PDB file of C-alpha atoms in Angstrom:
ATOM      1  CA  MET C 473      -6.089  28.102  56.341  1.00 50.00           C
ATOM      2  CA  HIS C 474      -9.526  27.831  54.726  1.00 52.00           C
ATOM      3  CA  ASN C 475      -9.083  31.244  53.051  1.00 63.00           C
ATOM      4  CA  VAL C 476      -5.681  30.209  51.687  1.00 58.00           C
ATOM      5  CA  ALA C 477      -7.144  27.020  50.212  1.00 61.00           C
ATOM      6  CA  LYS C 478      -9.934  29.116  48.669  1.00 68.00           C
ATOM      7  CA  SER C 479      -7.376  31.529  47.162  1.00 68.00           C
ATOM      8  CA  LEU C 480      -5.418  28.652  45.632  1.00 67.00           C
ATOM      9  CA  CYS C 481      -8.624  27.178  44.214  1.00 72.00           C
ATOM     10  CA  ASN C 482      -9.444  30.563  42.689  1.00 73.00           C
ATOM     11  CA  GLY C 483      -5.895  30.755  41.351  1.00 75.00           C
ATOM     12  CA  ARG C 484      -6.327  27.382  39.670  1.00 79.00           C
ATOM     13  CA  ASP C 485      -9.361  28.677  37.764  1.00 83.00           C
ATOM     14  CA  ILE C 486      -7.647  31.964  36.835  1.00 86.00           C
ATOM     15  CA  ILE C 487      -4.595  30.119  35.479  1.00 84.00           C
ATOM     16  CA  ASN C 488      -6.706  27.728  33.419  1.00 83.00           C
ATOM     17  CA  THR C 489      -8.699  30.667  32.022  1.00 86.00           C
ATOM     18  CA  ASN C 490      -5.649  32.694  30.969  1.00 89.00           C
ATOM     19  CA  VAL C 491      -2.943  30.136  30.145  1.00 85.00           C
ATOM     20  CA  THR C 492      -4.605  28.923  26.955  1.00 83.00           C
ATOM     21  CA  ASN C 493      -1.514  28.665  24.749  1.00 87.00           C
ATOM     22  CA  VAL C 494       1.542  27.348  26.576  1.00 87.00           C
ATOM     23  CA  SER C 495       3.922  28.710  23.911  1.00 91.00           C
ATOM     24  CA  HIS C 496       2.868  32.228  24.977  1.00 93.00           C
ATOM     25  CA  CYS C 497       3.875  31.708  28.616  1.00 92.00           C
ATOM     26  CA  ARG C 498       6.837  31.404  30.954  1.00 94.00           C
ATOM     27  CA  TRP C 499       6.791  30.148  34.539  1.00 90.00           C
ATOM     28  CA  LEU C 500       9.149  32.022  36.865  1.00 92.00           C
ATOM     29  CA  THR C 501      10.375  31.094  40.341  1.00 90.00           C
ATOM     30  CA  LEU C 502      12.117  33.806  42.365  1.00 93.00           C
ATOM     31  CA  THR C 503      13.820  32.997  45.663  1.00 90.00           C
ATOM     32  CA  TYR C 504      15.846  34.770  48.345  1.00 91.00           C
ATOM     33  CA  ALA C 505      19.364  33.820  49.327  1.00 88.00           C
ATOM     34  CA  GLU C 506      18.711  34.907  52.915  1.00 87.00           C
ATOM     35  CA  ASN C 507      15.808  33.916  55.146  1.00 85.00           C
ATOM     36  CA  MET C 508      13.548  36.780  54.005  1.00 86.00           C
ATOM     37  CA  THR C 509      10.195  36.653  55.833  1.00 83.00           C
ATOM     38  CA  ASP C 510       8.712  40.122  55.115  1.00 86.00           C
ATOM     39  CA  ASP C 511       5.689  39.699  52.807  1.00 83.00           C
ATOM     40  CA  LYS C 512       5.534  43.468  52.098  1.00 86.00           C
ATOM     41  CA  LYS C 513       9.138  43.470  50.900  1.00 90.00           C
ATOM     42  CA  LEU C 514       8.301  40.370  48.847  1.00 89.00           C
ATOM     43  CA  TYR C 515       5.711  42.128  46.704  1.00 88.00           C
ATOM     44  CA  ASN C 516       7.688  45.369  46.525  1.00 92.00           C
ATOM     45  CA  ASP C 517      10.680  43.419  45.190  1.00 95.00           C
ATOM     46  CA  PHE C 518       8.445  41.721  42.627  1.00 95.00           C
ATOM     47  CA  LYS C 519       6.969  45.088  41.591  1.00 94.00           C
ATOM     48  CA  ASN C 520      10.458  46.447  40.861  1.00 95.00           C
ATOM     49  CA  PHE C 521      11.481  43.242  39.096  1.00 96.00           C
ATOM     50  CA  ASN C 522       8.348  43.285  36.952  1.00 96.00           C
ATOM     51  CA  LYS C 523       9.011  46.899  35.947  1.00 95.00           C
ATOM     52  CA  ARG C 524      12.496  45.967  34.724  1.00 95.00           C
ATOM     53  CA  CYS C 525      11.107  42.958  32.840  1.00 96.00           C
ATOM     54  CA  ARG C 526       8.558  45.096  31.000  1.00 95.00           C
ATOM     55  CA  GLU C 527      11.325  47.436  29.856  1.00 95.00           C
ATOM     56  CA  ILE C 528      13.017  44.456  28.152  1.00 94.00           C
ATOM     57  CA  PHE C 529      10.174  42.108  27.133  1.00 95.00           C
ATOM     58  CA  GLY C 530       7.336  44.545  26.426  1.00 94.00           C
ATOM     59  CA  ASP C 531       3.715  44.087  27.455  1.00 95.00           C
ATOM     60  CA  TYR C 532       2.493  40.865  29.034  1.00 96.00           C
ATOM     61  CA  GLU C 533       0.027  39.827  31.713  1.00 96.00           C
ATOM     62  CA  TYR C 534       1.088  38.137  34.932  1.00 95.00           C
ATOM     63  CA  ILE C 535      -0.350  35.877  37.612  1.00 92.00           C
ATOM     64  CA  VAL C 536       1.832  35.815  40.706  1.00 90.00           C
ATOM     65  CA  CYS C 537       1.571  33.769  43.893  1.00 85.00           C
ATOM     66  CA  ALA C 538       3.684  33.776  47.052  1.00 82.00           C
ATOM     67  CA  GLU C 539       4.925  30.474  48.447  1.00 79.00           C
ATOM     68  CA  PRO C 540       6.168  30.185  52.069  1.00 76.00           C
ATOM     69  CA  GLN C 541       8.931  27.743  52.957  1.00 72.00           C
ATOM     70  CA  GLY C 542       9.139  25.769  56.179  1.00 62.00           C
ATOM     71  CA  ARG C 543      12.124  27.825  57.323  1.00 64.00           C
ATOM     72  CA  GLY C 544      10.107  31.035  56.916  1.00 65.00           C
ATOM     73  CA  ALA C 545      11.592  32.366  53.678  1.00 78.00           C
ATOM     74  CA  TRP C 546       9.419  33.361  50.720  1.00 83.00           C
ATOM     75  CA  HIS C 547       9.431  32.256  47.116  1.00 85.00           C
ATOM     76  CA  VAL C 548       7.547  33.948  44.287  1.00 88.00           C
ATOM     77  CA  HIS C 549       5.962  31.947  41.483  1.00 87.00           C
ATOM     78  CA  ALA C 550       4.622  33.799  38.464  1.00 91.00           C
ATOM     79  CA  PHE C 551       3.177  33.171  35.036  1.00 91.00           C
ATOM     80  CA  PHE C 552       4.154  35.768  32.417  1.00 96.00           C
ATOM     81  CA  ILE C 553       1.640  35.603  29.544  1.00 95.00           C
ATOM     82  CA  TRP C 554       2.157  37.315  26.174  1.00 96.00           C
ATOM     83  CA  ASP C 555      -0.407  37.714  23.377  1.00 93.00           C
ATOM     84  CA  HIS C 556       2.154  36.087  21.059  1.00 95.00           C
ATOM     85  CA  LYS C 557       4.898  33.490  21.330  1.00 95.00           C
ATOM     86  CA  ALA C 558       6.947  34.107  24.460  1.00 95.00           C
ATOM     87  CA  PRO C 559      10.399  35.586  23.814  1.00 94.00           C
ATOM     88  CA  TYR C 560      13.583  33.685  24.522  1.00 93.00           C
ATOM     89  CA  ILE C 561      14.718  34.511  28.056  1.00 93.00           C
ATOM     90  CA  ASP C 562      18.154  33.630  29.401  1.00 94.00           C
ATOM     91  CA  ASN C 563      17.574  32.811  33.052  1.00 94.00           C
ATOM     92  CA  ASN C 564      21.136  33.181  34.333  1.00 93.00           C
ATOM     93  CA  ALA C 565      22.313  36.119  32.235  1.00 93.00           C
ATOM     94  CA  VAL C 566      19.071  38.129  32.384  1.00 94.00           C
ATOM     95  CA  MET C 567      16.493  37.094  34.966  1.00 95.00           C
ATOM     96  CA  ALA C 568      18.814  36.218  37.840  1.00 94.00           C
ATOM     97  CA  LYS C 569      20.655  39.514  37.465  1.00 94.00           C
ATOM     98  CA  MET C 570      17.435  41.546  37.308  1.00 95.00           C
ATOM     99  CA  TRP C 571      16.024  39.798  40.376  1.00 95.00           C
ATOM    100  CA  GLY C 572      19.250  40.074  42.333  1.00 94.00           C
ATOM    101  CA  HIS C 573      18.011  38.503  45.588  1.00 94.00           C
ATOM    102  CA  GLY C 574      18.773  34.836  45.060  1.00 92.00           C
ATOM    103  CA  PHE C 575      18.086  31.877  42.780  1.00 91.00           C
ATOM    104  CA  THR C 576      15.734  32.202  39.794  1.00 94.00           C
ATOM    105  CA  SER C 577      14.188  29.695  37.409  1.00 92.00           C
ATOM    106  CA  THR C 578      12.587  30.533  34.055  1.00 94.00           C
ATOM    107  CA  GLN C 579      10.769  27.651  32.402  1.00 89.00           C
ATOM    108  CA  ALA C 580       8.449  26.955  29.519  1.00 88.00           C
ATOM    109  CA  VAL C 581       4.990  26.061  30.793  1.00 82.00           C
ATOM    110  CA  LYS C 582       4.328  22.326  30.717  1.00 74.00           C
ATOM    111  CA  ASP C 583       1.656  21.255  28.253  1.00 64.00           C
ATOM    112  CA  VAL C 584      -0.575  19.448  30.730  1.00 66.00           C
ATOM    113  CA  ASP C 585      -4.362  19.080  30.680  1.00 63.00           C
ATOM    114  CA  ASN C 586      -4.934  21.062  33.874  1.00 66.00           C
ATOM    115  CA  ILE C 587      -2.128  23.561  34.400  1.00 72.00           C
ATOM    116  CA  GLY C 588      -4.013  25.310  37.199  1.00 71.00           C
ATOM    117  CA  ALA C 589      -4.436  22.105  39.220  1.00 65.00           C
ATOM    118  CA  TYR C 590      -0.752  21.234  38.740  1.00 65.00           C
ATOM    119  CA  PHE C 591       0.325  24.695  39.877  1.00 69.00           C
ATOM    120  CA  SER C 592      -2.013  25.022  42.879  1.00 66.00           C
ATOM    121  CA  ALA C 593      -1.056  21.551  44.131  1.00 62.00           C
ATOM    122  CA  TYR C 594       2.598  22.563  43.762  1.00 60.00           C
ATOM    123  CA  LEU C 595       1.932  25.509  46.098  1.00 63.00           C
ATOM    124  CA  ALA C 596      -0.152  23.581  48.643  1.00 62.00           C
ATOM    125  CA  ASP C 597       1.697  20.262  49.009  1.00 66.00           C
ATOM    126  CA  ILE C 598       5.108  19.573  50.560  1.00 57.00           C
ATOM    127  CA  PRO C 599       7.419  16.688  49.584  1.00 58.00           C
ATOM    128  CA  LEU C 600       7.474  14.148  52.411  1.00 61.00           C
ATOM    129  CA  ASP C 601      11.274  14.248  52.581  1.00 61.00           C
ATOM    130  CA  LYS C 602      11.150  18.014  53.202  1.00 61.00           C
ATOM    131  CA  VAL C 603       8.820  17.614  56.197  1.00 60.00           C
ATOM    132  CA  ALA C 604      11.635  15.776  57.994  1.00 57.00           C
ATOM    133  CA  ASP C 605      13.677  19.015  57.904  1.00 52.00           C
ATOM    134  CA  LEU C 606      11.065  20.973  59.900  1.00 56.00           C
ATOM    135  CA  PRO C 607      11.121  21.513  63.692  1.00 50.00           C
ATOM    136  CA  GLU C 608       9.590  18.604  65.589  1.00 52.00           C
ATOM    137  CA  VAL C 609       6.467  20.571  66.664  1.00 44.00           C
ATOM    138  CA  ASP C 610       5.717  21.665  63.080  1.00 57.00           C
ATOM    139  CA  ARG C 611       6.472  18.191  61.741  1.00 55.00           C
ATOM    140  CA  ASP C 612       4.089  16.466  64.167  1.00 58.00           C
ATOM    141  CA  ALA C 613       1.328  19.002  63.434  1.00 57.00           C
ATOM    142  CA  LEU C 614       1.617  18.544  59.675  1.00 57.00           C
ATOM    143  CA  LEU C 615       1.661  14.737  59.799  1.00 57.00           C
ATOM    144  CA  HIS C 616      -1.287  14.446  62.191  1.00 57.00           C
ATOM    145  CA  ASP C 617      -4.139  12.963  60.138  1.00 54.00           C
ATOM    146  CA  ALA C 618      -2.248  14.010  56.991  1.00 60.00           C
ATOM    147  CA  SER C 619      -2.976  12.626  53.558  1.00 67.00           C
ATOM    148  CA  ILE C 620       0.170  11.407  51.786  1.00 67.00           C
ATOM    149  CA  GLU C 621       0.045  10.985  48.025  1.00 64.00           C
ATOM    150  CA  GLU C 622       2.628   9.637  45.604  1.00 65.00           C
ATOM    151  CA  LYS C 623       2.910  11.621  42.376  1.00 59.00           C
ATOM    152  CA  SER C 624       4.728  10.952  39.141  1.00 60.00           C
ATOM    153  CA  PHE C 625       6.706  13.687  37.423  1.00 54.00           C
ATOM    154  CA  THR C 626       9.142  14.170  34.561  1.00 51.00           C
ATOM    155  CA  ASP C 627      12.488  15.864  35.171  1.00 51.00           C
ATOM    156  CA  ASP C 628      14.234  18.273  32.795  1.00 49.00           C
ATOM    157  CA  ALA C 629      15.987  15.357  31.082  1.00 52.00           C
ATOM    158  CA  GLY C 630      12.668  13.644  30.336  1.00 53.00           C
ATOM    159  CA  ALA C 631      13.088  10.848  32.890  1.00 60.00           C
ATOM    160  CA  GLN C 632      10.049   9.642  34.878  1.00 64.00           C
ATOM    161  CA  HIS C 633      10.170   9.718  38.698  1.00 62.00           C
ATOM    162  CA  SER C 634       7.734   9.425  41.593  1.00 69.00           C
ATOM    163  CA  LYS C 635       7.718  11.238  44.927  1.00 66.00           C
ATOM    164  CA  LYS C 636       5.540  11.294  48.049  1.00 68.00           C
ATOM    165  CA  PHE C 637       3.838  14.564  49.059  1.00 65.00           C
ATOM    166  CA  VAL C 638       1.933  15.639  52.169  1.00 64.00           C
ATOM    167  CA  LYS C 639      -1.325  17.052  50.821  1.00 63.00           C
ATOM    168  CA  GLY C 640      -2.063  20.658  51.823  1.00 61.00           C
ATOM    169  CA  ALA C 641       0.827  20.828  54.285  1.00 62.00           C
ATOM    170  CA  ARG C 642       2.124  24.174  53.008  1.00 62.00           C
ATOM    171  CA  LEU C 643      -1.188  25.886  53.835  1.00 63.00           C
ATOM    172  CA  HIS C 644      -0.101  25.968  57.494  1.00 65.00           C
ATOM    173  CA  PHE C 645       2.757  28.357  56.659  1.00 66.00           C
ATOM    174  CA  TYR C 646       0.703  31.165  55.069  1.00 67.00           C
ATOM    175  CA  PRO C 647       0.074  34.193  57.341  1.00 65.00           C
ATOM    176  CA  VAL C 648      -3.549  34.903  58.239  1.00 66.00           C
ATOM    177  CA  GLY C 649      -5.146  37.545  56.007  1.00 66.00           C
ATOM    178  CA  MET C 650      -2.343  37.685  53.432  1.00 68.00           C
ATOM    179  CA  ASN C 651      -3.319  38.246  49.795  1.00 74.00           C
ATOM    180  CA  ILE C 652      -1.265  35.443  48.274  1.00 76.00           C
ATOM    181  CA  LEU C 653      -2.514  35.758  44.682  1.00 82.00           C
ATOM    182  CA  ARG C 654      -2.117  38.869  42.531  1.00 88.00           C
ATOM    183  CA  THR C 655      -2.642  39.512  38.839  1.00 92.00           C
ATOM    184  CA  SER C 656      -2.054  42.254  36.299  1.00 94.00           C
ATOM    185  CA  ARG C 657      -4.976  44.414  35.240  1.00 91.00           C
ATOM    186  CA  ASP C 658      -6.096  42.594  32.086  1.00 92.00           C
ATOM    187  CA  VAL C 659      -6.007  39.033  33.401  1.00 93.00           C
ATOM    188  CA  VAL C 660      -9.435  37.536  32.675  1.00 89.00           C
ATOM    189  CA  ASP C 661     -11.663  36.211  35.459  1.00 88.00           C
ATOM    190  CA  PRO C 662     -13.245  32.774  34.978  1.00 84.00           C
ATOM    191  CA  ILE C 663     -16.843  32.735  33.680  1.00 84.00           C
ATOM    192  CA  VAL C 664     -19.236  31.051  36.100  1.00 83.00           C
ATOM    193  CA  GLU C 665     -22.484  29.556  34.800  1.00 85.00           C
ATOM    194  CA  LYS C 666     -25.281  27.807  36.673  1.00 86.00           C
ATOM    195  CA  THR C 667     -26.680  24.892  34.706  1.00 86.00           C
ATOM    196  CA  THR C 668     -27.914  21.345  35.055  1.00 87.00           C
ATOM    197  CA  LEU C 669     -25.559  18.402  35.107  1.00 82.00           C
ATOM    198  CA  ALA C 670     -27.062  17.160  31.841  1.00 86.00           C
ATOM    199  CA  GLU C 671     -26.365  20.462  30.062  1.00 88.00           C
ATOM    200  CA  ALA C 672     -22.847  20.621  31.473  1.00 85.00           C
ATOM    201  CA  MET C 673     -22.097  17.094  30.239  1.00 85.00           C
ATOM    202  CA  LYS C 674     -23.224  18.073  26.731  1.00 86.00           C
ATOM    203  CA  LYS C 675     -20.503  20.731  26.669  1.00 84.00           C
ATOM    204  CA  VAL C 676     -17.716  18.324  27.603  1.00 82.00           C
ATOM    205  CA  ASP C 677     -19.177  15.550  25.411  1.00 81.00           C
ATOM    206  CA  SER C 678     -16.935  12.472  25.583  1.00 76.00           C
ATOM    207  CA  LEU C 679     -13.861  14.165  27.074  1.00 81.00           C
ATOM    208  CA  LYS C 680     -12.005  12.555  29.961  1.00 81.00           C
ATOM    209  CA  PRO C 681     -11.731  14.592  33.201  1.00 80.00           C
ATOM    210  CA  THR C 682      -8.377  16.248  33.899  1.00 75.00           C
ATOM    211  CA  PHE C 683      -9.006  16.645  37.635  1.00 72.00           C
ATOM    212  CA  SER C 684     -11.677  15.499  40.084  1.00 76.00           C
ATOM    213  CA  LYS C 685     -12.209  15.783  43.814  1.00 73.00           C
ATOM    214  CA  SER C 686     -15.055  14.858  46.179  1.00 77.00           C
ATOM    215  CA  TYR C 687     -15.619  15.847  49.771  1.00 72.00           C
ATOM    216  CA  ALA C 688     -18.350  15.253  52.323  1.00 79.00           C
ATOM    217  CA  VAL C 689     -20.440  17.873  54.119  1.00 80.00           C
ATOM    218  CA  LEU C 690     -20.955  16.831  57.767  1.00 82.00           C
ATOM    219  CA  ASP C 691     -23.506  17.880  60.354  1.00 82.00           C
ATOM    220  CA  ASP C 692     -22.664  18.676  63.994  1.00 83.00           C
ATOM    221  CA  ASP C 693     -22.728  14.985  64.865  1.00 82.00           C
ATOM    222  CA  GLY C 694     -20.285  14.055  62.129  1.00 82.00           C
ATOM    223  CA  ASN C 695     -22.865  12.488  59.843  1.00 84.00           C
ATOM    224  CA  THR C 696     -22.571  12.996  56.081  1.00 86.00           C
ATOM    225  CA  VAL C 697     -25.447  15.139  54.828  1.00 85.00           C
ATOM    226  CA  ASN C 698     -24.164  15.840  51.336  1.00 86.00           C
ATOM    227  CA  THR C 699     -21.282  15.044  48.999  1.00 83.00           C
ATOM    228  CA  ILE C 700     -19.809  17.675  46.689  1.00 81.00           C
ATOM    229  CA  THR C 701     -17.828  16.610  43.637  1.00 81.00           C
ATOM    230  CA  LYS C 702     -15.702  18.890  41.458  1.00 79.00           C
ATOM    231  CA  VAL C 703     -14.696  17.682  38.005  1.00 82.00           C
ATOM    232  CA  TYR C 704     -12.502  19.600  35.532  1.00 79.00           C
ATOM    233  CA  TYR C 705     -12.317  19.125  31.759  1.00 79.00           C
ATOM    234  CA  ASN C 706     -10.092  20.680  29.122  1.00 74.00           C
ATOM    235  CA  THR C 707     -12.175  21.356  26.002  1.00 73.00           C
ATOM    236  CA  ARG C 708      -9.025  22.351  24.095  1.00 68.00           C
ATOM    237  CA  ARG C 709      -8.106  18.648  24.158  1.00 62.00           C
ATOM    238  CA  ARG C 710     -11.124  17.801  22.028  1.00 53.00           C
ATOM    239  CA  LYS C 711     -10.009  15.748  19.035  1.00 50.00           C
TER     240      LYS C 711
END
């Protein structure tokens, strides 16, 4: 589960590095009508789907991540990123027919401060009402010492809602050793720099953080020996 969490964290940074203009992107969700649990078939189906998409929409980069459901079936989530404004794509008439395995969704990317954090949390957390649908053994395991968080979101009609999520619950469903994140060849890796806190704060100036998280490092006796804090900023929001 640790490796899955690490992959999602890496995916968050890759998304934020490459999704720099939301008008150039589309977010796709691909599902299966049946309870399809074969991860090799999953990526082979996406490979064929992607080939058909390129024949219609030309060159673009992609970031794709697999998402397991409690019942065992797979979903695919992908960002398609063009070097220009994304083309109009009819989900029902075009994408659903090209996918051919079940439901599809094609959406404009939401203009949020930290798209990567939004997306990785979407893949890691499970709505509390969905946990009730799981077998009792799985449900008890997920809720044991679980962190439940209420999040606000806007639906397609623009209305505001809130919903409770079990933090990190979906991580339990990923197979051990599976490569859950894949990208096309020219997707850019994040640039990592080592610097002092003072120098880092100069770069973000007076910006407000878009995401922050702290966690404690414990010794063998359970005592806190260090605290690590991660803070994200979006410099494109600079006024």
